[in-house]
Amino acid sequence: MPGIRTAPAVAALTAAVLALTACGGTEPPADPKSTTAGPSAAAQPTPSDPAAPTASSGAETTVPQALSFDARTIDGENFAGSSLAGKPAVLWFWAAWCSRCRAVADQVAAVQRDNAGRVNVIGVAGLGSGDEAMRSFAKQTGIERFPNLADDDGQVWRRFEVTSQEQYVLLDSAGTVVHSGPLSQQDLRKRVAGLS
């Protein structure tokens, strides 16, 4: 029927829009408004649901709606967003062909090393990168030490309303998005240090 969008058409349109947001300059915009917006209420945690799954980290932790997703890593392993519940998290959205992503990858890896055990750092690769390109990027840049999701279908990108690469979503230990957008590496370190 005319006017009805099919899932493949919507996916193609989303991919085209994301591909048009090309990887640009070396520093993200300095506009503070662009770095504090969060996703819509759909990605925000919802009140506790007794039937909600919990993370297995000793104590029972309610999984917020934002972390109720399943994905696959670039190595083909299953990944449950619920495994991030109860601890602050940094989701770094990247593409294998993005020169800006490549330029900051070692700094993101350093943030992960410096905060291991306190903050989860997860890479979310997408934008048509392809499995082999994602694995190669991770190996070449040293980010293979933390989980990286293969999100070519854009499920996680859409969940957190990310529309271009080299962006960050920071969540506190309750699963509330406290930042969504680009960050300089200095600002990333400051914000991660303040996560609780």
Coordinates of N, CA, C and O in Angstrom, one line a residue:
M1 N 0.8 -1.2 0.0 CA 0.0 0.0 0.0 C 0.9 1.2 0.0 O 1.9 1.3 0.7
P2 N 0.6 2.3 -0.8 CA 1.3 3.5 -0.8 C 1.3 4.1 0.6 O 0.3 4.2 1.3
G3 N 2.4 4.7 1.0 CA 2.5 5.4 2.2 C 2.9 4.6 3.4 O 3.2 5.1 4.5
I4 N 2.9 3.3 3.3 CA 3.3 2.4 4.4 C 4.8 2.1 4.2 O 5.2 1.5 3.2
R5 N 5.6 2.3 5.2 CA 7.0 2.0 5.2 C 7.3 0.6 5.7 O 6.7 0.2 6.7
T6 N 8.1 -0.1 5.0 CA 8.5 -1.5 5.4 C 9.7 -1.4 6.2 O 10.5 -0.4 6.1
A7 N 10.0 -2.4 7.0 CA 11.2 -2.4 7.9 C 12.4 -2.3 7.0 O 13.3 -1.5 7.4
P8 N 12.6 -3.0 5.9 CA 13.8 -2.7 5.1 C 14.0 -1.3 4.6 O 15.1 -0.8 4.6
A9 N 12.8 -0.7 4.2 CA 12.9 0.7 3.7 C 13.3 1.6 4.9 O 14.2 2.5 4.7
V10 N 12.8 1.4 6.1 CA 13.2 2.2 7.2 C 14.6 2.0 7.6 O 15.4 3.0 7.8
A11 N 15.1 0.8 7.5 CA 16.5 0.5 7.8 C 17.4 1.1 6.8 O 18.5 1.7 7.1
A12 N 17.0 1.1 5.5 CA 17.8 1.7 4.4 C 17.9 3.2 4.6 O 18.9 3.8 4.4
L13 N 16.7 3.8 5.0 CA 16.7 5.2 5.2 C 17.6 5.6 6.4 O 18.4 6.6 6.3
T14 N 17.5 4.9 7.5 CA 18.4 5.1 8.6 C 19.8 5.0 8.3 O 20.6 5.8 8.6
A15 N 20.2 4.0 7.5 CA 21.6 3.8 7.1 C 22.1 4.9 6.2 O 23.2 5.4 6.4
A16 N 21.2 5.4 5.3 CA 21.6 6.5 4.5 C 21.8 7.8 5.3 O 22.8 8.5 5.0
V17 N 20.9 8.1 6.2 CA 21.1 9.3 7.0 C 22.4 9.2 7.8 O 23.1 10.1 7.9
L18 N 22.6 8.0 8.4 CA 23.8 7.8 9.2 C 25.1 7.9 8.4 O 26.1 8.5 8.8
A19 N 25.0 7.4 7.2 CA 26.2 7.5 6.3 C 26.5 8.9 5.9 O 27.6 9.3 5.6
L20 N 25.5 9.7 5.8 CA 25.7 11.1 5.4 C 26.3 12.0 6.5 O 26.8 13.0 6.2
T21 N 26.2 11.5 7.7 CA 26.9 12.2 8.8 C 28.3 11.8 8.8 O 28.7 11.0 9.6
A22 N 29.1 12.4 7.9 CA 30.5 12.0 7.7 C 31.3 12.3 8.9 O 31.1 13.2 9.7
C23 N 32.4 11.5 9.0 CA 33.4 11.7 10.0 C 34.2 13.0 9.7 O 34.8 13.0 8.7
G24 N 34.1 14.0 10.5 CA 34.7 15.3 10.2 C 35.9 15.6 11.0 O 36.7 14.7 11.4
G25 N 36.1 16.8 11.4 CA 37.2 17.4 12.0 C 37.8 16.6 13.2 O 37.3 15.6 13.5
T26 N 38.8 17.2 13.8 CA 39.5 16.5 14.9 C 38.9 16.7 16.3 O 39.1 15.9 17.2
E27 N 38.1 17.7 16.5 CA 37.5 18.0 17.8 C 36.0 18.1 17.6 O 35.5 18.6 16.7
P28 N 35.3 17.6 18.6 CA 33.8 17.7 18.6 C 33.4 19.1 18.9 O 34.2 19.9 19.3
P29 N 32.1 19.5 18.5 CA 31.7 20.8 18.8 C 31.8 21.2 20.2 O 31.6 20.4 21.1
A30 N 32.1 22.5 20.5 CA 32.2 22.9 21.9 C 30.9 23.4 22.5 O 30.9 23.8 23.6
D31 N 29.8 23.4 21.7 CA 28.5 23.8 22.2 C 28.1 22.9 23.4 O 27.8 21.8 23.1
P32 N 28.0 23.5 24.6 CA 27.6 22.6 25.7 C 26.2 22.0 25.6 O 25.9 21.0 26.1
K33 N 25.3 22.7 24.8 CA 24.0 22.2 24.6 C 24.0 20.9 23.9 O 23.2 20.0 24.1
S34 N 25.0 20.7 22.9 CA 25.0 19.5 22.1 C 25.6 18.4 22.9 O 25.5 17.2 22.5
T35 N 26.2 18.6 24.1 CA 26.8 17.5 24.8 C 26.0 17.1 26.0 O 26.5 16.2 26.8
T36 N 24.8 17.7 26.3 CA 24.1 17.3 27.5 C 22.7 16.7 27.2 O 22.1 16.3 28.1
A37 N 22.4 16.7 25.9 CA 21.1 16.1 25.6 C 21.1 14.6 25.8 O 22.1 13.9 25.5
G38 N 20.0 14.1 26.2 CA 19.9 12.6 26.4 C 18.8 12.1 25.5 O 18.1 12.8 24.9
P39 N 18.7 10.7 25.5 CA 17.7 10.1 24.6 C 16.3 10.4 25.2 O 16.1 10.8 26.3
S40 N 15.3 10.0 24.4 CA 13.9 10.2 24.8 C 13.6 9.3 26.0 O 14.3 8.4 26.3
A41 N 12.4 9.5 26.5 CA 12.0 8.7 27.6 C 12.0 7.2 27.3 O 12.1 6.4 28.2
A42 N 11.9 6.8 26.0 CA 11.9 5.4 25.7 C 13.2 4.7 26.1 O 13.3 3.6 26.4
A43 N 14.3 5.5 26.1 CA 15.6 4.9 26.5 C 16.0 5.2 27.9 O 17.0 4.7 28.4
Q44 N 15.1 5.9 28.6 CA 15.4 6.2 30.0 C 14.9 5.0 30.9 O 14.0 4.3 30.5
P45 N 15.5 4.8 32.0 CA 15.1 3.7 32.9 C 13.6 4.0 33.3 O 13.2 5.1 33.5
T46 N 12.9 2.9 33.5 CA 11.6 2.9 34.0 C 11.5 2.5 35.4 O 12.4 1.8 35.9
P47 N 10.4 2.8 36.2 CA 10.3 2.3 37.5 C 10.5 0.8 37.6 O 10.2 0.1 36.6
S48 N 11.0 0.3 38.7 CA 11.3 -1.1 38.9 C 10.1 -2.0 38.6 O 9.0 -1.7 39.0
D49 N 10.3 -3.0 37.8 CA 9.2 -4.0 37.4 C 9.7 -5.3 38.1 O 10.8 -5.7 37.9
P50 N 8.8 -5.8 38.9 CA 9.2 -7.1 39.6 C 9.6 -8.2 38.7 O 10.4 -9.0 39.0
A51 N 9.1 -8.1 37.4 CA 9.4 -9.2 36.5 C 10.7 -8.8 35.7 O 11.1 -9.6 34.8
A52 N 11.3 -7.6 35.9 CA 12.5 -7.2 35.1 C 13.6 -8.1 35.4 O 13.8 -8.6 36.6
P53 N 14.5 -8.4 34.4 CA 15.6 -9.3 34.7 C 16.6 -8.5 35.6 O 16.6 -7.3 35.6
T54 N 17.5 -9.3 36.2 CA 18.5 -8.6 37.0 C 19.9 -9.1 36.6 O 20.1 -10.2 36.1
A55 N 20.9 -8.3 36.9 CA 22.3 -8.6 36.6 C 22.8 -9.5 37.7 O 22.3 -9.5 38.8
S56 N 23.7 -10.4 37.3 CA 24.2 -11.4 38.3 C 25.5 -10.9 38.8 O 26.6 -11.3 38.3
S57 N 25.5 -10.0 39.8 CA 26.8 -9.5 40.4 C 26.7 -9.6 41.9 O 27.2 -8.8 42.6
G58 N 26.2 -10.7 42.3 CA 26.1 -10.9 43.8 C 24.7 -10.4 44.3 O 23.8 -11.1 44.5
A59 N 24.6 -9.1 44.4 CA 23.4 -8.4 44.9 C 22.4 -8.4 43.7 O 22.8 -8.2 42.6
E60 N 21.1 -8.4 44.0 CA 20.1 -8.3 43.0 C 20.1 -6.9 42.5 O 19.9 -5.9 43.3
T61 N 20.2 -6.7 41.2 CA 20.2 -5.3 40.6 C 19.1 -5.3 39.6 O 19.0 -6.1 38.7
T62 N 18.2 -4.3 39.7 CA 17.1 -4.1 38.8 C 17.7 -3.6 37.5 O 18.5 -2.6 37.5
V63 N 17.4 -4.2 36.4 CA 17.9 -3.7 35.1 C 17.0 -2.6 34.5 O 15.8 -2.8 34.3
P64 N 17.5 -1.4 34.3 CA 16.7 -0.3 33.8 C 16.4 -0.6 32.3 O 17.1 -1.3 31.6
Q65 N 15.4 0.0 31.8 CA 14.9 -0.1 30.5 C 16.0 0.2 29.5 O 16.1 -0.5 28.5
A66 N 16.8 1.2 29.7 CA 17.9 1.5 28.8 C 18.9 0.4 28.5 O 19.5 0.3 27.5
L67 N 19.0 -0.5 29.5 CA 20.0 -1.6 29.4 C 19.3 -3.0 29.0 O 19.9 -4.0 29.1
S68 N 18.0 -2.9 28.7 CA 17.3 -4.1 28.4 C 17.4 -4.4 26.9 O 16.5 -4.2 26.1
F69 N 18.6 -4.8 26.5 CA 18.8 -5.2 25.1 C 19.8 -6.3 25.0 O 20.6 -6.6 25.9
D70 N 19.8 -7.0 23.9 CA 20.8 -8.1 23.6 C 21.5 -7.7 22.3 O 20.8 -7.1 21.4
A71 N 22.7 -8.0 22.2 CA 23.5 -7.7 21.0 C 24.5 -8.8 20.8 O 24.6 -9.7 21.5
R72 N 25.4 -8.6 19.8 CA 26.5 -9.5 19.6 C 27.8 -8.7 19.5 O 27.8 -7.6 19.0
T73 N 28.9 -9.3 20.0 CA 30.1 -8.6 19.9 C 30.8 -8.8 18.5 O 30.3 -9.6 17.8
I74 N 31.8 -8.0 18.3 CA 32.5 -8.1 17.0 C 33.2 -9.5 16.8 O 33.5 -9.9 15.7
D75 N 33.3 -10.2 17.9 CA 33.8 -11.6 17.9 C 32.7 -12.6 17.8 O 33.0 -13.8 17.9
G76 N 31.5 -12.2 17.7 CA 30.4 -13.1 17.5 C 29.8 -13.7 18.8 O 28.9 -14.6 18.8
E77 N 30.2 -13.2 19.9 CA 29.7 -13.6 21.2 C 28.4 -12.8 21.5 O 28.2 -11.7 21.1
N78 N 27.5 -13.5 22.3 CA 26.3 -12.8 22.8 C 26.6 -11.8 23.9 O 27.5 -12.1 24.7
F79 N 25.9 -10.7 23.9 CA 26.2 -9.6 24.9 C 24.8 -9.2 25.4 O 23.9 -8.8 24.6
A80 N 24.6 -9.2 26.7 CA 23.4 -8.7 27.3 C 23.6 -7.3 27.9 O 24.5 -7.2 28.7
G81 N 22.8 -6.3 27.5 CA 23.0 -5.0 28.1 C 22.7 -5.0 29.6 O 23.3 -4.2 30.3
S82 N 22.0 -6.0 30.0 CA 21.7 -6.1 31.4 C 22.9 -6.4 32.3 O 23.0 -6.1 33.5
S83 N 24.0 -6.9 31.6 CA 25.3 -7.1 32.3 C 25.9 -5.8 32.8 O 26.8 -5.8 33.6
L84 N 25.5 -4.7 32.3 CA 26.0 -3.4 32.7 C 25.3 -2.8 33.9 O 25.7 -1.8 34.4
A85 N 24.2 -3.4 34.3 CA 23.4 -2.8 35.4 C 24.1 -2.8 36.7 O 24.9 -3.7 37.0
G86 N 23.9 -1.7 37.4 CA 24.5 -1.6 38.8 C 25.9 -0.9 38.8 O 26.4 -0.7 39.9
K87 N 26.4 -0.6 37.6 CA 27.7 0.1 37.6 C 27.7 1.1 36.5 O 27.0 0.9 35.5
P88 N 28.3 2.3 36.7 CA 28.3 3.3 35.6 C 28.9 2.7 34.3 O 29.7 1.7 34.3
A89 N 28.4 3.2 33.2 CA 28.9 2.7 31.9 C 29.1 3.8 30.9 O 28.5 4.9 30.9
V90 N 30.1 3.6 30.0 CA 30.4 4.5 28.9 C 30.2 3.7 27.6 O 30.8 2.6 27.5
L91 N 29.3 4.1 26.8 CA 29.1 3.5 25.5 C 29.7 4.4 24.5 O 29.4 5.6 24.4
W92 N 30.7 3.9 23.7 CA 31.4 4.7 22.7 C 31.0 4.2 21.4 O 31.2 3.1 21.0
F93 N 30.3 5.1 20.6 CA 29.8 4.7 19.3 C 30.9 5.1 18.2 O 31.2 6.3 18.1
W94 N 31.3 4.1 17.4 CA 32.3 4.3 16.5 C 32.0 3.6 15.2 O 31.2 2.7 15.1
A95 N 32.8 3.9 14.1 CA 32.7 3.2 12.8 C 34.1 2.9 12.4 O 35.0 3.7 12.6
A96 N 34.3 1.8 11.8 CA 35.7 1.3 11.4 C 36.3 2.2 10.4 O 37.6 2.4 10.4
W97 N 35.6 2.9 9.6 CA 36.1 3.8 8.5 C 36.3 5.2 9.0 O 36.8 6.1 8.3
C98 N 36.0 5.5 10.3 CA 36.0 6.9 10.8 C 37.4 7.3 11.3 O 37.9 6.7 12.2
S99 N 38.0 8.2 10.6 CA 39.4 8.6 11.0 C 39.4 9.3 12.4 O 40.4 9.1 13.2
R100 N 38.3 10.0 12.8 CA 38.3 10.6 14.1 C 38.2 9.5 15.2 O 38.8 9.6 16.2
C101 N 37.4 8.5 14.9 CA 37.3 7.3 15.8 C 38.7 6.7 16.0 O 39.1 6.4 17.2
R102 N 39.4 6.5 15.0 CA 40.7 5.9 15.0 C 41.7 6.8 15.9 O 42.5 6.3 16.6
A103 N 41.5 8.1 15.7 CA 42.4 9.0 16.4 C 42.2 9.0 17.9 O 43.2 9.2 18.7
V104 N 41.0 8.7 18.4 CA 40.8 8.7 19.8 C 40.7 7.3 20.5 O 40.6 7.2 21.7
A105 N 40.8 6.3 19.7 CA 40.6 4.9 20.2 C 41.6 4.6 21.3 O 41.2 4.0 22.3
D106 N 42.9 5.0 21.2 CA 43.8 4.6 22.2 C 43.5 5.4 23.5 O 43.7 4.9 24.6
Q107 N 42.9 6.6 23.4 CA 42.5 7.3 24.6 C 41.3 6.7 25.3 O 41.2 6.7 26.5
V108 N 40.4 6.2 24.5 CA 39.2 5.5 25.0 C 39.7 4.3 25.8 O 39.2 4.0 26.9
A109 N 40.6 3.5 25.1 CA 41.2 2.3 25.8 C 41.9 2.7 27.1 O 41.8 2.0 28.1
A110 N 42.6 3.9 27.1 CA 43.2 4.3 28.4 C 42.2 4.6 29.5 O 42.4 4.3 30.6
V111 N 41.1 5.2 29.1 CA 40.0 5.5 30.0 C 39.5 4.2 30.6 O 39.2 4.1 31.8
Q112 N 39.3 3.2 29.7 CA 38.8 1.9 30.2 C 39.9 1.3 31.2 O 39.5 0.8 32.3
R113 N 41.1 1.3 30.9 CA 42.2 0.7 31.7 C 42.2 1.5 33.1 O 42.3 0.8 34.1
D114 N 42.1 2.8 33.0 CA 42.2 3.6 34.3 C 41.0 3.4 35.2 O 41.0 3.8 36.4
N115 N 39.9 3.0 34.6 CA 38.6 2.9 35.4 C 38.1 1.4 35.5 O 36.9 1.2 35.8
A116 N 38.9 0.5 35.1 CA 38.5 -0.9 35.1 C 38.0 -1.3 36.5 O 38.6 -0.9 37.5
G117 N 36.9 -2.0 36.6 CA 36.4 -2.4 37.9 C 35.4 -1.4 38.4 O 34.5 -1.8 39.2
R118 N 35.5 -0.2 38.0 CA 34.6 0.8 38.5 C 33.5 1.3 37.5 O 32.4 1.5 37.8
V119 N 33.9 1.3 36.2 CA 33.1 1.8 35.1 C 33.2 0.8 34.0 O 34.3 0.4 33.6
N120 N 32.1 0.4 33.4 CA 32.0 -0.5 32.2 C 32.3 0.4 31.0 O 31.6 1.5 30.8
V121 N 33.2 0.1 30.1 CA 33.4 0.8 28.8 C 33.1 -0.2 27.7 O 33.6 -1.3 27.7
I122 N 32.1 0.2 26.9 CA 31.7 -0.7 25.8 C 31.7 0.1 24.5 O 31.2 1.2 24.4
G123 N 32.4 -0.5 23.5 CA 32.4 0.1 22.1 C 31.1 -0.4 21.4 O 30.7 -1.5 21.6
V124 N 30.5 0.5 20.6 CA 29.4 0.1 19.8 C 29.7 0.5 18.3 O 29.6 1.6 17.9
A125 N 30.1 -0.5 17.6 CA 30.5 -0.3 16.2 C 29.3 -0.4 15.3 O 28.4 -1.2 15.5
G126 N 29.3 0.4 14.2 CA 28.2 0.3 13.3 C 28.4 1.2 12.1 O 29.5 1.4 11.7
L127 N 27.3 1.6 11.5 CA 27.3 2.4 10.3 C 28.0 1.7 9.1 O 28.8 2.2 8.4
G128 N 27.6 0.5 8.9 CA 28.1 -0.3 7.7 C 29.5 -0.7 7.8 O 30.2 -0.9 6.8
S129 N 30.1 -0.8 9.0 CA 31.5 -1.2 9.1 C 31.8 -2.6 8.6 O 32.9 -2.8 8.1
G130 N 31.0 -3.5 8.9 CA 31.2 -4.9 8.5 C 32.1 -5.6 9.6 O 33.0 -5.0 10.1
D131 N 31.8 -6.9 9.8 CA 32.5 -7.6 10.9 C 34.0 -7.6 10.7 O 34.7 -7.4 11.7
E132 N 34.6 -7.9 9.6 CA 36.0 -8.0 9.4 C 36.7 -6.7 9.7 O 37.7 -6.6 10.3
A133 N 36.1 -5.6 9.1 CA 36.6 -4.2 9.3 C 36.6 -3.9 10.8 O 37.5 -3.2 11.3
M134 N 35.5 -4.3 11.5 CA 35.4 -4.0 13.0 C 36.5 -4.7 13.7 O 37.1 -4.1 14.6
R135 N 36.7 -6.0 13.5 CA 37.7 -6.7 14.2 C 39.1 -6.2 13.9 O 39.9 -6.0 14.8
S136 N 39.3 -5.8 12.7 CA 40.6 -5.2 12.3 C 40.9 -3.9 13.0 O 41.9 -3.7 13.5
F137 N 39.8 -3.0 13.0 CA 39.9 -1.7 13.7 C 40.3 -2.0 15.2 O 41.2 -1.3 15.7
A138 N 39.5 -2.9 15.8 CA 39.7 -3.1 17.3 C 41.2 -3.6 17.5 O 41.8 -3.2 18.5
K139 N 41.7 -4.5 16.7 CA 43.0 -5.0 16.9 C 44.1 -4.0 16.7 O 45.0 -3.8 17.5
Q140 N 43.9 -3.2 15.6 CA 44.9 -2.1 15.3 C 44.9 -1.0 16.3 O 46.0 -0.4 16.5
T141 N 43.8 -0.7 16.9 CA 43.7 0.4 17.8 C 43.8 0.1 19.3 O 43.9 1.0 20.1
G142 N 43.9 -1.2 19.6 CA 44.0 -1.6 21.0 C 42.8 -1.6 21.9 O 42.8 -1.6 23.1
I143 N 41.6 -1.5 21.2 CA 40.3 -1.5 21.9 C 39.8 -2.9 22.1 O 38.7 -3.1 22.6
E144 N 40.5 -3.9 21.7 CA 40.0 -5.3 21.8 C 40.0 -5.8 23.3 O 39.4 -6.8 23.6
R145 N 40.5 -5.0 24.2 CA 40.5 -5.4 25.6 C 39.2 -5.2 26.3 O 39.0 -5.6 27.4
F146 N 38.3 -4.4 25.7 CA 37.0 -4.3 26.3 C 35.9 -4.7 25.2 O 36.3 -4.7 24.0
P147 N 34.7 -5.0 25.6 CA 33.7 -5.5 24.6 C 33.4 -4.4 23.6 O 33.2 -3.2 24.0
N148 N 33.2 -4.8 22.4 CA 32.8 -4.0 21.3 C 31.7 -4.7 20.6 O 31.8 -5.8 20.2
L149 N 30.5 -4.0 20.5 CA 29.4 -4.6 19.9 C 29.3 -4.4 18.4 O 29.7 -3.3 17.9
A150 N 28.9 -5.4 17.6 CA 28.7 -5.3 16.2 C 27.3 -4.9 15.9 O 26.4 -5.7 15.9
D151 N 27.1 -3.6 15.7 CA 25.7 -3.1 15.7 C 25.4 -2.5 14.3 O 24.8 -1.4 14.2
D152 N 25.7 -3.3 13.2 CA 25.4 -2.8 11.9 C 23.9 -2.6 11.6 O 23.6 -1.8 10.7
D153 N 23.1 -3.3 12.3 CA 21.6 -3.1 12.1 C 21.1 -1.8 12.9 O 20.0 -1.4 12.7
G154 N 22.0 -1.2 13.7 CA 21.7 0.0 14.4 C 20.7 -0.1 15.6 O 20.2 0.9 16.1
Q155 N 20.5 -1.3 16.1 CA 19.6 -1.5 17.2 C 20.0 -0.7 18.4 O 19.2 0.1 19.0
V156 N 21.3 -0.7 18.8 CA 21.8 0.0 20.0 C 21.9 1.5 19.7 O 21.6 2.3 20.5
W157 N 22.3 1.8 18.5 CA 22.4 3.2 18.1 C 21.0 3.9 18.2 O 20.9 5.0 18.8
R158 N 20.0 3.2 17.7 CA 18.6 3.8 17.8 C 18.2 3.9 19.2 O 17.5 4.8 19.6
R159 N 18.5 2.8 20.0 CA 18.0 2.8 21.4 C 18.5 4.0 22.2 O 17.8 4.6 23.0
F160 N 19.7 4.5 21.9 CA 20.3 5.6 22.6 C 20.3 6.9 21.7 O 20.9 7.9 22.1
E161 N 19.5 6.8 20.6 CA 19.3 8.0 19.7 C 20.7 8.6 19.2 O 20.8 9.8 19.1
V162 N 21.6 7.8 18.9 CA 22.9 8.2 18.4 C 22.8 8.2 16.8 O 22.3 7.2 16.3
T163 N 23.2 9.3 16.2 CA 23.0 9.4 14.8 C 24.3 9.6 14.0 O 24.4 9.6 12.8
S164 N 25.5 9.7 14.7 CA 26.7 9.8 14.1 C 27.8 9.2 14.9 O 27.7 9.1 16.2
Q165 N 28.9 8.8 14.3 CA 30.0 8.1 15.0 C 30.8 9.1 15.9 O 30.7 10.3 15.7
E166 N 31.6 8.5 16.7 CA 32.5 9.2 17.7 C 31.7 10.0 18.6 O 31.9 11.2 18.8
Q167 N 30.7 9.3 19.2 CA 29.9 9.9 20.2 C 29.9 9.0 21.4 O 30.2 7.8 21.3
Y168 N 29.5 9.6 22.6 CA 29.5 8.8 23.8 C 28.1 9.0 24.5 O 27.4 10.0 24.4
V169 N 27.7 7.9 25.1 CA 26.5 7.9 26.0 C 27.1 7.4 27.4 O 27.7 6.3 27.5
L170 N 26.9 8.2 28.4 CA 27.4 7.9 29.7 C 26.1 7.6 30.6 O 25.2 8.4 30.6
L171 N 26.2 6.5 31.3 CA 25.1 6.2 32.2 C 25.6 6.0 33.6 O 26.7 5.5 33.8
D172 N 24.8 6.5 34.6 CA 25.2 6.3 36.0 C 24.9 4.9 36.4 O 24.3 4.1 35.6
S173 N 25.2 4.5 37.7 CA 25.0 3.2 38.1 C 23.5 2.8 38.2 O 23.2 1.6 38.2
A174 N 22.6 3.8 38.2 CA 21.1 3.5 38.1 C 20.6 3.3 36.7 O 19.5 3.0 36.5
G175 N 21.5 3.5 35.7 CA 21.2 3.3 34.3 C 20.6 4.5 33.7 O 20.0 4.5 32.6
T176 N 20.7 5.7 34.4 CA 20.2 6.9 33.8 C 21.2 7.6 32.9 O 22.4 7.6 33.3
V177 N 20.8 8.0 31.7 CA 21.7 8.6 30.8 C 22.0 10.0 31.3 O 21.1 10.8 31.5
V178 N 23.3 10.3 31.6 CA 23.8 11.5 32.1 C 24.5 12.4 31.1 O 24.8 13.6 31.3
H179 N 24.8 11.8 29.9 CA 25.4 12.5 28.8 C 25.2 11.7 27.5 O 25.3 10.5 27.5
S180 N 24.9 12.4 26.5 CA 24.8 11.8 25.2 C 25.3 12.8 24.1 O 24.7 13.9 24.0
G181 N 26.3 12.5 23.4 CA 26.9 13.4 22.4 C 28.4 13.3 22.3 O 29.0 12.4 23.0
P182 N 29.0 14.2 21.6 CA 30.5 14.2 21.5 C 31.1 14.7 22.8 O 30.5 15.4 23.5
L183 N 32.4 14.3 23.0 CA 33.2 14.8 24.1 C 34.6 14.9 23.7 O 35.1 14.0 23.0
S184 N 35.3 15.9 24.1 CA 36.7 15.9 24.0 C 37.3 14.9 24.9 O 36.6 14.5 25.9
Q185 N 38.5 14.4 24.7 CA 39.1 13.4 25.6 C 39.3 13.9 27.0 O 39.1 13.2 28.0
Q186 N 39.6 15.2 27.2 CA 39.7 15.8 28.5 C 38.3 15.7 29.2 O 38.2 15.4 30.4
D187 N 37.3 16.1 28.5 CA 35.9 16.1 29.1 C 35.5 14.7 29.4 O 34.8 14.4 30.4
L188 N 35.8 13.7 28.5 CA 35.5 12.3 28.7 C 36.1 11.9 30.1 O 35.4 11.3 30.9
R189 N 37.4 12.2 30.3 CA 38.0 11.8 31.5 C 37.3 12.4 32.7 O 37.1 11.8 33.8
K190 N 37.0 13.7 32.6 CA 36.4 14.4 33.8 C 35.0 13.8 34.1 O 34.7 13.5 35.2
R191 N 34.2 13.5 33.0 CA 32.9 13.0 33.2 C 32.9 11.6 33.8 O 32.1 11.2 34.6
V192 N 33.8 10.8 33.3 CA 33.9 9.4 33.8 C 34.4 9.4 35.2 O 33.9 8.6 36.0
A193 N 35.3 10.3 35.6 CA 35.7 10.4 37.0 C 34.6 10.7 37.9 O 34.5 10.3 39.1
G194 N 33.6 11.5 37.4 CA 32.4 11.9 38.2 C 31.3 10.9 38.2 O 30.3 11.1 38.9
L195 N 31.4 9.9 37.4 CA 30.3 8.9 37.4 C 30.2 8.1 38.7 O 31.2 7.7 39.2
S196 N 28.9 7.9 39.1 CA 28.7 7.1 40.3 C 27.5 6.2 40.1 O 26.7 6.5 39.3

